[in-house]
Amino acid sequence: MGGILAGKKLFPFKFVILISGFRSRATIHEELMQKDVIKGIDSFHVIGLSDTIITPDRTRDLAEVFESHEIWTHSGGHIPDQSWPVEEVRRFLLKQKESLSRLEE
């Protein structure tokens, strides 16, 4: 859903953080779900390498829809095992803040 909303630009997203996200397989979204189609919206994806609900390849497929994407993996399943990517998300958010500040100048 996050990828679809970002791609359709229904909201003025500048970035998204997606956890165990996956690419839509619906025919109506086919054009939108191609590699590097979503431009101007940075994305951060969290992938559980042992996830059996949303397999890692499905989340990587979604990440590739975004021209600018970052991926963080953990060894757990659908829910991160012992830790969340707090520092990685913080760094990503600070980068977004800097980008937004430059746009306002």
PDB file of C-alpha atoms in Angstrom:
ATOM      1  CA  MET A   1       0.000   0.000   0.000  1.00  0.00           C
ATOM      2  CA  GLY A   2       2.821   2.421   0.846  1.00  0.00           C
ATOM      3  CA  GLY A   3       4.410   1.924  -2.566  1.00  0.00           C
ATOM      4  CA  ILE A   4       1.111   2.512  -4.349  1.00  0.00           C
ATOM      5  CA  LEU A   5       0.357   5.694  -2.389  1.00  0.00           C
ATOM      6  CA  ALA A   6       3.866   7.008  -3.007  1.00  0.00           C
ATOM      7  CA  GLY A   7       3.766   6.165  -6.698  1.00  0.00           C
ATOM      8  CA  LYS A   8       0.333   7.619  -7.348  1.00  0.00           C
ATOM      9  CA  LYS A   9       1.421  10.783  -5.526  1.00  0.00           C
ATOM     10  CA  LEU A  10      -1.963  11.081  -3.827  1.00  0.00           C
ATOM     11  CA  PHE A  11      -0.150  12.656  -0.878  1.00  0.00           C
ATOM     12  CA  PRO A  12       2.914  14.931  -0.991  1.00  0.00           C
ATOM     13  CA  PHE A  13       5.315  12.266   0.306  1.00  0.00           C
ATOM     14  CA  LYS A  14       8.995  13.145   0.148  1.00  0.00           C
ATOM     15  CA  PHE A  15      10.062   9.823   1.667  1.00  0.00           C
ATOM     16  CA  VAL A  16       8.629   6.557   2.990  1.00  0.00           C
ATOM     17  CA  ILE A  17       9.709   3.912   5.505  1.00  0.00           C
ATOM     18  CA  LEU A  18       8.306   0.487   4.646  1.00  0.00           C
ATOM     19  CA  ILE A  19       8.563  -2.593   6.840  1.00  0.00           C
ATOM     20  CA  SER A  20       7.961  -5.962   5.166  1.00  0.00           C
ATOM     21  CA  GLY A  21       6.425  -4.134   2.225  1.00  0.00           C
ATOM     22  CA  PHE A  22       5.699  -5.833  -1.070  1.00  0.00           C
ATOM     23  CA  ARG A  23       5.008  -4.893  -4.658  1.00  0.00           C
ATOM     24  CA  SER A  24       1.383  -4.957  -5.755  1.00  0.00           C
ATOM     25  CA  ARG A  25       0.600  -7.738  -8.206  1.00  0.00           C
ATOM     26  CA  ALA A  26      -2.687  -6.159  -9.302  1.00  0.00           C
ATOM     27  CA  THR A  27      -2.901  -5.512 -13.030  1.00  0.00           C
ATOM     28  CA  ILE A  28      -4.090  -1.957 -12.397  1.00  0.00           C
ATOM     29  CA  HIS A  29      -0.771  -1.200 -10.624  1.00  0.00           C
ATOM     30  CA  GLU A  30       1.483  -2.922 -13.154  1.00  0.00           C
ATOM     31  CA  GLU A  31       2.810   0.307 -14.716  1.00  0.00           C
ATOM     32  CA  LEU A  32       3.533   1.759 -11.297  1.00  0.00           C
ATOM     33  CA  MET A  33       5.388  -1.291  -9.988  1.00  0.00           C
ATOM     34  CA  GLN A  34       8.278  -1.295 -12.492  1.00  0.00           C
ATOM     35  CA  LYS A  35      11.922  -0.727 -11.600  1.00  0.00           C
ATOM     36  CA  ASP A  36      12.844   2.919 -10.828  1.00  0.00           C
ATOM     37  CA  VAL A  37       9.348   4.221 -11.667  1.00  0.00           C
ATOM     38  CA  ILE A  38       8.905   6.130  -8.404  1.00  0.00           C
ATOM     39  CA  LYS A  39      11.202   9.140  -8.576  1.00  0.00           C
ATOM     40  CA  GLY A  40      11.658  11.972  -6.101  1.00  0.00           C
ATOM     41  CA  ILE A  41      10.564   9.898  -3.088  1.00  0.00           C
ATOM     42  CA  ASP A  42      13.344   8.252  -1.089  1.00  0.00           C
ATOM     43  CA  SER A  43      12.497   4.955   0.558  1.00  0.00           C
ATOM     44  CA  PHE A  44      13.847   2.927   3.478  1.00  0.00           C
ATOM     45  CA  HIS A  45      12.920  -0.763   3.555  1.00  0.00           C
ATOM     46  CA  VAL A  46      13.196  -3.181   6.480  1.00  0.00           C
ATOM     47  CA  ILE A  47      13.571  -6.829   5.454  1.00  0.00           C
ATOM     48  CA  GLY A  48      13.491  -9.907   7.672  1.00  0.00           C
ATOM     49  CA  LEU A  49      15.757 -12.493   6.084  1.00  0.00           C
ATOM     50  CA  SER A  50      13.732 -15.313   7.670  1.00  0.00           C
ATOM     51  CA  ASP A  51      10.338 -13.759   6.909  1.00  0.00           C
ATOM     52  CA  THR A  52       7.967 -16.437   5.615  1.00  0.00           C
ATOM     53  CA  ILE A  53       4.947 -14.109   5.425  1.00  0.00           C
ATOM     54  CA  ILE A  54       6.482 -11.493   3.103  1.00  0.00           C
ATOM     55  CA  THR A  55       9.605 -13.156   1.732  1.00  0.00           C
ATOM     56  CA  PRO A  56      12.744 -11.013   1.350  1.00  0.00           C
ATOM     57  CA  ASP A  57      12.619 -11.157  -2.449  1.00  0.00           C
ATOM     58  CA  ARG A  58       9.157  -9.568  -2.424  1.00  0.00           C
ATOM     59  CA  THR A  59      10.367  -6.668  -0.273  1.00  0.00           C
ATOM     60  CA  ARG A  60      13.474  -6.214  -2.470  1.00  0.00           C
ATOM     61  CA  ASP A  61      11.181  -6.119  -5.527  1.00  0.00           C
ATOM     62  CA  LEU A  62       9.268  -3.240  -3.942  1.00  0.00           C
ATOM     63  CA  ALA A  63      12.489  -1.402  -3.037  1.00  0.00           C
ATOM     64  CA  GLU A  64      13.562  -1.496  -6.694  1.00  0.00           C
ATOM     65  CA  VAL A  65      10.390   0.347  -7.712  1.00  0.00           C
ATOM     66  CA  PHE A  66      11.875   3.405  -6.002  1.00  0.00           C
ATOM     67  CA  GLU A  67      14.688   5.109  -7.875  1.00  0.00           C
ATOM     68  CA  SER A  68      16.309   6.037  -4.536  1.00  0.00           C
ATOM     69  CA  HIS A  69      16.054   3.306  -1.905  1.00  0.00           C
ATOM     70  CA  GLU A  70      17.883   1.977   1.119  1.00  0.00           C
ATOM     71  CA  ILE A  71      17.507  -1.512   2.568  1.00  0.00           C
ATOM     72  CA  TRP A  72      18.129  -2.689   6.122  1.00  0.00           C
ATOM     73  CA  THR A  73      17.998  -6.403   6.836  1.00  0.00           C
ATOM     74  CA  HIS A  74      17.739  -8.367  10.037  1.00  0.00           C
ATOM     75  CA  SER A  75      18.036 -12.077  10.672  1.00  0.00           C
ATOM     76  CA  GLY A  76      14.536 -12.413  12.099  1.00  0.00           C
ATOM     77  CA  GLY A  77      11.207 -13.121  10.495  1.00  0.00           C
ATOM     78  CA  HIS A  78       8.259 -10.838   9.851  1.00  0.00           C
ATOM     79  CA  ILE A  79       9.043  -8.869  13.003  1.00  0.00           C
ATOM     80  CA  PRO A  80      12.647  -7.788  13.715  1.00  0.00           C
ATOM     81  CA  ASP A  81      14.324 -10.137  16.160  1.00  0.00           C
ATOM     82  CA  GLN A  82      16.332  -8.457  18.909  1.00  0.00           C
ATOM     83  CA  SER A  83      16.608  -4.941  17.540  1.00  0.00           C
ATOM     84  CA  TRP A  84      15.058  -2.259  15.404  1.00  0.00           C
ATOM     85  CA  PRO A  85      17.166  -0.192  12.993  1.00  0.00           C
ATOM     86  CA  VAL A  86      16.984   2.870  15.222  1.00  0.00           C
ATOM     87  CA  GLU A  87      20.299   4.416  14.145  1.00  0.00           C
ATOM     88  CA  GLU A  88      19.735   3.607  10.474  1.00  0.00           C
ATOM     89  CA  VAL A  89      16.249   5.159  10.520  1.00  0.00           C
ATOM     90  CA  ARG A  90      17.603   8.169  12.403  1.00  0.00           C
ATOM     91  CA  ARG A  91      20.308   8.677   9.768  1.00  0.00           C
ATOM     92  CA  PHE A  92      17.715   8.276   6.981  1.00  0.00           C
ATOM     93  CA  LEU A  93      15.390  10.821   8.620  1.00  0.00           C
ATOM     94  CA  LEU A  94      18.226  13.322   9.142  1.00  0.00           C
ATOM     95  CA  LYS A  95      19.124  12.966   5.467  1.00  0.00           C
ATOM     96  CA  GLN A  96      15.488  13.673   4.569  1.00  0.00           C
ATOM     97  CA  LYS A  97      15.414  16.692   6.862  1.00  0.00           C
ATOM     98  CA  GLU A  98      18.509  18.103   5.142  1.00  0.00           C
ATOM     99  CA  SER A  99      16.955  17.546   1.708  1.00  0.00           C
ATOM    100  CA  LEU A 100      13.742  19.267   2.743  1.00  0.00           C
ATOM    101  CA  SER A 101      15.688  22.186   4.212  1.00  0.00           C
ATOM    102  CA  ARG A 102      17.500  22.687   0.897  1.00  0.00           C
ATOM    103  CA  LEU A 103      14.162  22.717  -0.949  1.00  0.00           C
ATOM    104  CA  GLU A 104      12.877  25.500   1.314  1.00  0.00           C
ATOM    105  CA  GLU A 105      15.880  27.773   0.662  1.00  0.00           C
TER     106      GLU A 105
END
